[in-house]
Coordinates of C-alpha atoms in Angstrom, one line a residue:
V1 CA -27.8 24.3 -22.0
P2 CA -27.2 21.5 -24.5
V3 CA -30.3 19.7 -25.7
D4 CA -28.8 16.3 -24.8
A5 CA -28.0 17.3 -21.2
D6 CA -29.7 14.4 -19.5
M7 CA -28.2 12.6 -16.5
C8 CA -29.5 14.4 -13.5
A9 CA -31.4 17.0 -15.4
A10 CA -34.5 14.9 -15.1
S11 CA -34.4 15.6 -11.4
V12 CA -34.5 19.3 -11.9
A13 CA -37.9 20.8 -11.3
A14 CA -39.5 22.3 -14.3
G15 CA -40.1 26.0 -14.3
G16 CA -38.5 28.0 -11.5
A17 CA -38.3 31.5 -12.7
E18 CA -36.0 32.6 -10.0
E19 CA -33.6 29.8 -10.8
L20 CA -33.7 30.7 -14.5
R21 CA -33.0 34.3 -13.7
S22 CA -30.0 33.3 -11.6
N23 CA -28.7 31.1 -14.4
V24 CA -29.1 34.0 -16.9
L25 CA -27.2 36.3 -14.6
Q26 CA -24.4 33.7 -14.1
L27 CA -24.2 33.2 -17.9
R28 CA -23.9 36.9 -18.5
E29 CA -21.1 37.1 -15.9
T30 CA -19.3 34.2 -17.6
V31 CA -19.6 35.9 -21.0
L32 CA -18.1 39.1 -19.7
Q33 CA -15.2 37.3 -18.0
Q34 CA -14.7 35.3 -21.2
K35 CA -14.4 38.6 -23.1
E36 CA -11.7 39.7 -20.7
T37 CA -9.8 36.4 -21.1
I38 CA -9.9 36.5 -24.9
L39 CA -8.6 40.1 -24.9
S40 CA -5.8 39.2 -22.5
Q41 CA -4.7 36.4 -24.7
K42 CA -3.8 38.6 -27.7
E43 CA -0.1 38.0 -27.4
T44 CA -0.7 34.2 -27.1
I45 CA -2.7 34.2 -30.3
R46 CA 0.1 36.2 -32.1
E47 CA 2.6 33.5 -31.1
L48 CA 0.4 30.8 -32.7
T49 CA 1.7 31.6 -36.2
T50 CA 5.3 31.2 -35.0
K51 CA 4.5 28.0 -33.2
L52 CA 2.9 26.4 -36.2
G53 CA 5.8 27.5 -38.4
R54 CA 8.1 25.9 -35.9
C55 CA 6.1 22.6 -36.1
E56 CA 6.4 22.7 -39.9
S57 CA 10.2 23.2 -40.0
Q58 CA 11.3 21.4 -36.9
S59 CA 13.4 18.4 -37.7
T60 CA 14.1 17.1 -34.2
L61 CA 11.3 15.1 -32.6
D62 CA 10.0 15.8 -29.1
A63 CA 11.9 13.8 -26.5
G64 CA 9.8 10.8 -25.6
A65 CA 7.2 11.3 -28.4
G66 CA 8.6 8.3 -30.3
E67 CA 9.9 6.2 -27.5
A68 CA 9.7 2.5 -28.3
R69 CA 7.3 0.5 -26.2
A70 CA 7.1 -3.2 -26.4
G71 CA 3.7 -4.9 -26.4
G72 CA 2.6 -7.1 -23.5
G73 CA -0.3 -7.5 -21.1
R74 CA -3.3 -8.9 -23.0
K75 CA -1.5 -9.1 -26.4
Q76 CA -0.1 -12.3 -27.7
P77 CA 3.6 -12.9 -27.0
G78 CA 5.9 -11.4 -29.6
S79 CA 3.3 -9.0 -30.9
G80 CA 4.9 -5.9 -29.2
K81 CA 5.8 -2.9 -31.2
N82 CA 6.2 0.8 -30.9
T83 CA 2.6 1.8 -31.1
M84 CA 3.2 5.3 -29.9
G85 CA 5.6 6.5 -32.6
D86 CA 4.9 4.2 -35.6
L87 CA 2.6 5.1 -38.5
S88 CA -1.0 4.2 -38.1
R89 CA -1.8 0.7 -39.4
T90 CA -4.9 2.2 -41.2
P91 CA -4.7 3.2 -44.8
A92 CA -3.7 6.8 -45.6
A93 CA -7.3 7.7 -46.6
E94 CA -8.5 6.6 -43.2
T95 CA -5.7 8.5 -41.5
L96 CA -6.9 11.6 -43.3
S97 CA -10.5 11.0 -42.2
Q98 CA -9.4 10.6 -38.5
L99 CA -7.3 13.7 -38.6
G100 CA -10.1 15.6 -40.2
Q101 CA -12.4 14.6 -37.3
T102 CA -9.9 15.9 -34.9
L103 CA -9.7 19.2 -36.8
Q104 CA -13.4 19.4 -36.8
S105 CA -13.5 19.0 -33.0
L106 CA -11.1 22.0 -32.8
K107 CA -13.4 24.0 -35.0
T108 CA -16.4 23.1 -32.8
R109 CA -14.5 24.4 -29.7
L110 CA -13.8 27.7 -31.5
E111 CA -17.5 28.0 -32.3
N112 CA -18.2 27.4 -28.6
L113 CA -15.8 30.2 -27.7
E114 CA -17.6 32.4 -30.2
Q115 CA -20.9 31.7 -28.5
Y116 CA -19.5 32.5 -25.1
S117 CA -18.4 35.9 -26.3
R118 CA -21.2 36.7 -28.7
L119 CA -22.4 39.5 -26.5
N120 CA -19.1 41.2 -27.4
S121 CA -19.4 42.4 -30.9
S122 CA -16.0 44.2 -31.1
S123 CA -14.0 43.7 -34.3
Q124 CA -11.0 42.7 -32.1
T125 CA -12.7 39.6 -30.7
N126 CA -13.8 38.6 -34.2
S127 CA -10.3 39.0 -35.5
L128 CA -8.9 36.8 -32.8
K129 CA -11.4 34.0 -33.6
D130 CA -10.7 34.4 -37.3
L131 CA -7.0 34.1 -36.8
L132 CA -7.3 30.8 -35.0
Q133 CA -9.7 29.6 -37.6
S134 CA -7.3 30.5 -40.3
K135 CA -4.5 28.5 -38.6
I136 CA -6.7 25.4 -38.3
D137 CA -7.5 25.7 -42.1
D138 CA -3.8 26.0 -42.9
L139 CA -3.1 22.9 -40.8
E140 CA -5.9 21.0 -42.5
R141 CA -4.4 21.8 -45.9
Q142 CA -1.0 20.6 -44.7
V143 CA -2.6 17.3 -43.5
L144 CA -4.2 16.8 -46.9
S145 CA -0.9 17.4 -48.6
R146 CA 1.0 15.0 -46.4
V147 CA -1.6 12.2 -46.6
N148 CA -1.6 12.6 -50.4
T149 CA 2.1 12.1 -50.3
L150 CA 1.6 8.9 -48.3
E151 CA -0.9 7.7 -50.8
E152 CA 1.5 8.3 -53.7
G153 CA 4.1 6.2 -51.8
K154 CA 6.7 9.0 -51.4
G155 CA 9.1 9.0 -48.6
G156 CA 10.5 6.1 -46.5
P157 CA 9.0 4.8 -43.3
R158 CA 11.3 7.1 -41.2
N159 CA 10.1 10.2 -43.0
D160 CA 6.5 9.1 -42.7
T161 CA 6.9 8.7 -39.0
E162 CA 8.4 12.1 -38.6
E163 CA 5.6 13.7 -40.6
R164 CA 3.0 12.0 -38.5
V165 CA 4.6 13.2 -35.3
K166 CA 4.8 16.7 -36.6
I167 CA 1.0 16.6 -37.4
E168 CA 0.1 15.3 -34.0
S169 CA 2.4 17.9 -32.4
A170 CA 0.7 20.7 -34.3
L171 CA -2.8 19.4 -33.3
T172 CA -1.7 19.2 -29.6
S173 CA -0.3 22.8 -29.9
L174 CA -3.7 24.0 -31.2
H175 CA -5.6 22.2 -28.5
Q176 CA -3.4 23.8 -25.8
R177 CA -3.8 27.3 -27.3
I178 CA -7.6 27.0 -27.5
S179 CA -7.6 25.5 -24.0
E180 CA -5.9 28.7 -22.8
L181 CA -8.8 30.7 -24.2
E182 CA -11.3 28.3 -22.5
K183 CA -9.7 28.8 -19.2
G184 CA -11.7 32.1 -18.9
Q185 CA -14.5 30.0 -17.4
K186 CA -12.3 28.0 -15.1
D187 CA -12.2 30.6 -12.4
N188 CA -16.0 30.5 -12.2
R189 CA -16.4 26.9 -11.3
P190 CA -14.9 24.4 -8.9
G191 CA -11.9 22.4 -10.0
D192 CA -13.9 19.2 -10.4
K193 CA -16.4 20.6 -12.9
F194 CA -14.8 19.4 -16.1
Q195 CA -14.8 16.3 -18.3
L196 CA -12.3 14.6 -20.7
T197 CA -13.2 14.0 -24.3
F198 CA -11.5 11.3 -26.4
P199 CA -13.1 11.8 -29.9
L200 CA -11.1 9.2 -31.8
R201 CA -9.9 5.6 -31.4
T202 CA -6.1 6.3 -31.4
N203 CA -3.0 5.1 -29.7
Y204 CA -1.9 8.6 -28.7
M205 CA -4.8 10.4 -27.0
Y206 CA -4.8 9.8 -23.3
A207 CA -4.7 11.5 -19.9
K208 CA -2.5 10.6 -17.0
V209 CA -3.3 11.0 -13.3
K210 CA -0.3 12.7 -11.6
K211 CA -0.8 10.8 -8.4
S212 CA -0.2 7.0 -8.1
L213 CA -2.1 4.6 -5.9
P214 CA -1.1 3.4 -2.5
E215 CA -1.2 -0.3 -1.5
M216 CA -4.9 -1.0 -1.1
Y217 CA -6.7 -4.0 0.4
A218 CA -10.1 -2.7 -0.8
F219 CA -11.2 0.0 -3.3
T220 CA -14.2 1.6 -4.9
V221 CA -13.7 3.3 -8.3
C222 CA -16.6 5.4 -9.8
M223 CA -16.9 7.6 -12.8
W224 CA -19.4 9.1 -15.3
L225 CA -19.1 7.8 -18.9
K226 CA -20.7 8.7 -22.2
S227 CA -20.0 6.8 -25.4
S228 CA -21.6 5.4 -28.5
A229 CA -18.5 3.5 -29.7
A230 CA -18.8 0.0 -31.1
P231 CA -17.7 -2.6 -30.9
G232 CA -16.7 -1.9 -27.3
V233 CA -16.2 1.5 -25.7
G234 CA -12.5 0.7 -25.0
T235 CA -10.5 1.3 -21.8
P236 CA -11.8 4.1 -19.5
F237 CA -8.8 3.6 -17.2
S238 CA -5.8 1.3 -16.6
Y239 CA -3.3 1.1 -13.7
A240 CA 0.0 -0.6 -14.3
V241 CA 2.9 -1.4 -11.9
P242 CA 6.4 -2.6 -12.5
G243 CA 6.1 -6.3 -13.6
Q244 CA 2.3 -6.2 -14.0
A245 CA 0.6 -4.1 -16.7
N246 CA -2.8 -5.2 -15.8
E247 CA -2.8 -4.5 -12.0
L248 CA -6.2 -2.7 -12.3
V249 CA -8.0 -2.2 -15.6
L250 CA -11.5 -1.4 -16.7
I251 CA -12.0 -2.4 -20.4
E252 CA -14.7 -3.3 -22.9
W253 CA -12.8 -4.6 -25.9
G254 CA -14.4 -5.8 -29.2
N255 CA -17.6 -7.7 -28.6
N256 CA -16.7 -8.8 -25.1
P257 CA -18.7 -7.4 -22.1
M258 CA -17.0 -4.8 -19.9
E259 CA -14.4 -6.4 -17.6
I260 CA -12.5 -5.5 -14.5
L261 CA -9.0 -6.9 -14.3
I262 CA -7.1 -7.2 -11.0
N263 CA -3.6 -8.7 -11.3
D264 CA -4.6 -10.1 -14.7
K265 CA -7.6 -11.9 -13.1
V266 CA -10.9 -11.0 -14.8
A267 CA -14.6 -10.5 -13.8
K268 CA -17.3 -9.7 -16.3
L269 CA -19.4 -6.7 -15.5
P270 CA -23.1 -6.2 -16.4
F271 CA -22.7 -2.6 -17.7
V272 CA -24.4 -1.5 -20.9
I273 CA -23.3 2.1 -21.5
N274 CA -22.6 2.6 -25.2
D275 CA -25.9 4.3 -26.0
G276 CA -24.6 7.8 -26.3
Q277 CA -26.1 8.8 -22.9
W278 CA -24.3 9.6 -19.6
H279 CA -24.1 6.7 -17.2
H280 CA -22.6 6.6 -13.7
I281 CA -20.7 3.3 -12.9
C282 CA -19.0 2.1 -9.7
V283 CA -17.0 -1.1 -8.9
T284 CA -16.2 -2.1 -5.4
W285 CA -13.7 -4.8 -4.3
T286 CA -12.1 -6.2 -1.2
T287 CA -9.1 -8.5 -1.2
R288 CA -10.7 -10.8 1.3
D289 CA -12.3 -13.6 -0.8
G290 CA -12.0 -11.2 -3.8
V291 CA -15.6 -10.0 -3.4
W292 CA -16.8 -7.4 -5.9
E293 CA -19.9 -5.4 -6.7
A294 CA -20.9 -3.4 -9.8
Y295 CA -23.3 -0.4 -9.9
Q296 CA -24.8 1.4 -12.9
D297 CA -26.7 4.6 -12.4
G298 CA -26.9 4.0 -8.6
T299 CA -28.3 0.5 -8.8
Q300 CA -26.3 -2.7 -8.1
G301 CA -26.4 -4.9 -11.2
G302 CA -23.9 -7.6 -10.4
N303 CA -21.5 -9.1 -7.8
G304 CA -19.2 -12.0 -7.4
E305 CA -16.1 -13.3 -5.5
N306 CA -12.7 -14.9 -6.0
L307 CA -11.5 -12.0 -8.1
A308 CA -7.7 -11.9 -7.2
P309 CA -8.4 -12.9 -3.6
Y310 CA -5.8 -11.8 -1.0
H311 CA -3.9 -9.8 -3.6
P312 CA -3.4 -6.2 -2.4
I313 CA -3.3 -3.5 -5.2
K314 CA 0.3 -2.6 -5.5
P315 CA 1.6 1.0 -5.1
Q316 CA 3.9 3.2 -7.2
G317 CA 2.3 2.5 -10.6
V318 CA 1.0 4.6 -13.5
L319 CA -2.7 5.5 -13.7
V320 CA -3.9 6.3 -17.3
L321 CA -7.3 7.4 -18.5
G322 CA -8.4 6.4 -22.0
Q323 CA -5.8 3.8 -22.9
E324 CA -4.9 0.2 -21.9
Q325 CA -1.2 -0.1 -20.9
D326 CA 0.9 -3.0 -22.1
T327 CA 4.0 -1.6 -20.6
L328 CA 4.4 0.8 -17.6
G329 CA 3.0 4.1 -18.9
G330 CA 2.8 3.0 -22.6
G331 CA 2.4 0.3 -25.1
F332 CA -1.0 1.6 -26.2
D333 CA -3.2 -0.2 -28.8
A334 CA -5.7 1.9 -30.7
T335 CA -8.2 -1.0 -30.8
Q336 CA -8.4 -0.8 -27.0
A337 CA -8.6 3.0 -26.7
F338 CA -11.6 4.6 -25.0
V339 CA -13.8 6.7 -27.3
G340 CA -16.3 9.1 -25.6
E341 CA -16.4 11.3 -22.6
L342 CA -15.3 10.7 -19.0
A343 CA -15.8 12.7 -15.8
H344 CA -15.8 12.5 -12.0
F345 CA -13.3 9.7 -11.9
N346 CA -12.8 9.0 -8.1
I347 CA -11.1 6.2 -6.2
W348 CA -11.5 5.3 -2.5
D349 CA -9.5 2.8 -0.4
R350 CA -12.6 1.2 1.0
K351 CA -15.9 -0.3 -0.2
L352 CA -18.6 2.4 -0.5
T353 CA -22.1 1.7 0.8
P354 CA -25.0 1.5 -1.6
G355 CA -26.3 4.8 -0.2
E356 CA -22.9 6.5 -0.9
V357 CA -23.0 5.2 -4.5
Y358 CA -26.5 6.4 -4.9
N359 CA -25.6 9.9 -3.8
L360 CA -22.9 10.0 -6.4
A361 CA -25.2 8.7 -9.2
T362 CA -27.9 11.2 -8.3
C363 CA -25.6 14.3 -8.0
S364 CA -26.4 14.7 -4.4
P365 CA -24.7 17.5 -2.4
K366 CA -23.8 14.7 0.0
A367 CA -21.7 12.9 -2.7
L368 CA -18.2 12.1 -1.6
S369 CA -14.9 12.8 -3.4
G370 CA -12.3 10.0 -3.6
N371 CA -10.0 9.9 -0.7
V372 CA -7.2 8.3 -2.8
I373 CA -7.9 9.9 -6.2
A374 CA -10.2 12.9 -6.4
W375 CA -11.4 14.4 -9.6
A376 CA -9.6 17.7 -10.1
E377 CA -8.1 19.5 -13.1
S378 CA -4.8 20.0 -11.2
H379 CA -4.5 16.2 -10.9
I380 CA -4.8 15.4 -14.6
E381 CA -2.3 15.8 -17.5
I382 CA -3.6 15.3 -21.1
Y383 CA -1.7 14.2 -24.2
G384 CA -2.2 13.7 -27.9
G385 CA -5.2 16.0 -28.4
A386 CA -7.6 14.6 -25.7
T387 CA -9.5 17.7 -24.4
K388 CA -10.7 19.1 -21.1
W389 CA -14.1 20.7 -21.7
T390 CA -15.2 23.4 -19.4
F391 CA -18.7 22.1 -18.7
E392 CA -19.4 19.4 -16.2
A393 CA -21.0 16.0 -16.8
C394 CA -23.0 15.8 -13.6
R395 CA -25.3 18.8 -13.5
Q396 CA -26.1 19.6 -9.9
I397 CA -29.7 19.6 -8.7

């Protein structure tokens, strides 16, 4: 169990030999099943070399990976540009640093896999892990070479863009392959026991909820967040509809306090969460008089009214985790991206009671799942290297 596993862990009774014995047996079963999973993925690992080679030589970009998206929403008029496909506006050295951090996160995940299977000392398991490690090292060398080329001013903007897309594609491919190995633990836990990790402030890491929202005259949105990003943790989620990019957005941008936006109308929230610890937050709202309430860690910390009164939340939009949309489904700005970890994102089409919110914040068995959006792996698609970790944020009592 990680040293920094706080959240509801404080509520867990100390000691408990029987519970500890049960946890050890469960962990042993997980390790054995992980061993089977790794062995069953031999063919997948062999294909990794081919896939990476294809990323290196491929000249045709993925459809949609470089789609132009015009800016809008909270940006100044005329500032729109293709932020999904263009080169990063940071210097080449900073780009190398960011990509290096992403590669390091891949290495960390490989080390976690090795820990899960350390009871299996077979040379076959070690060779599989070493093969993946080798491919990551190769990619790291390629990144260094490409960024050096950028620093020397070689190649035009078009070639630079293509090189960046190839690098991001290779990173995403590695994330997907490692995720396939991590799925060995998926069968041992419910579908909601996972969290999303956004390690870098980029304009290409995000997750999309497959389901849209219905028309709503009230809502409650709750989630667990963990971040130490500054200034501002970014945008945990954004919901855009045709004609309105800021239909429903939660954002902490720059030195501003966290805000909830409904139809471009803003209310400032009293949340303080960028301390590197897990926090549970909820926002409730009703269209009648635009009344809202904000809860952090089960306690109401703020409320107000006249937030987009008598404006129903519109249906048939796009719900994105980790990025602020300036156009429907895109127009991401790295400065507004969420950095940290997110879990148990749920939406209801009504105002939850203080008791219901408290149950969620204290990991109670009575805690409800969202009746509009429920947290489940099958409902989430990830892009650009955002990761689904196989341990849950809220540790049950």
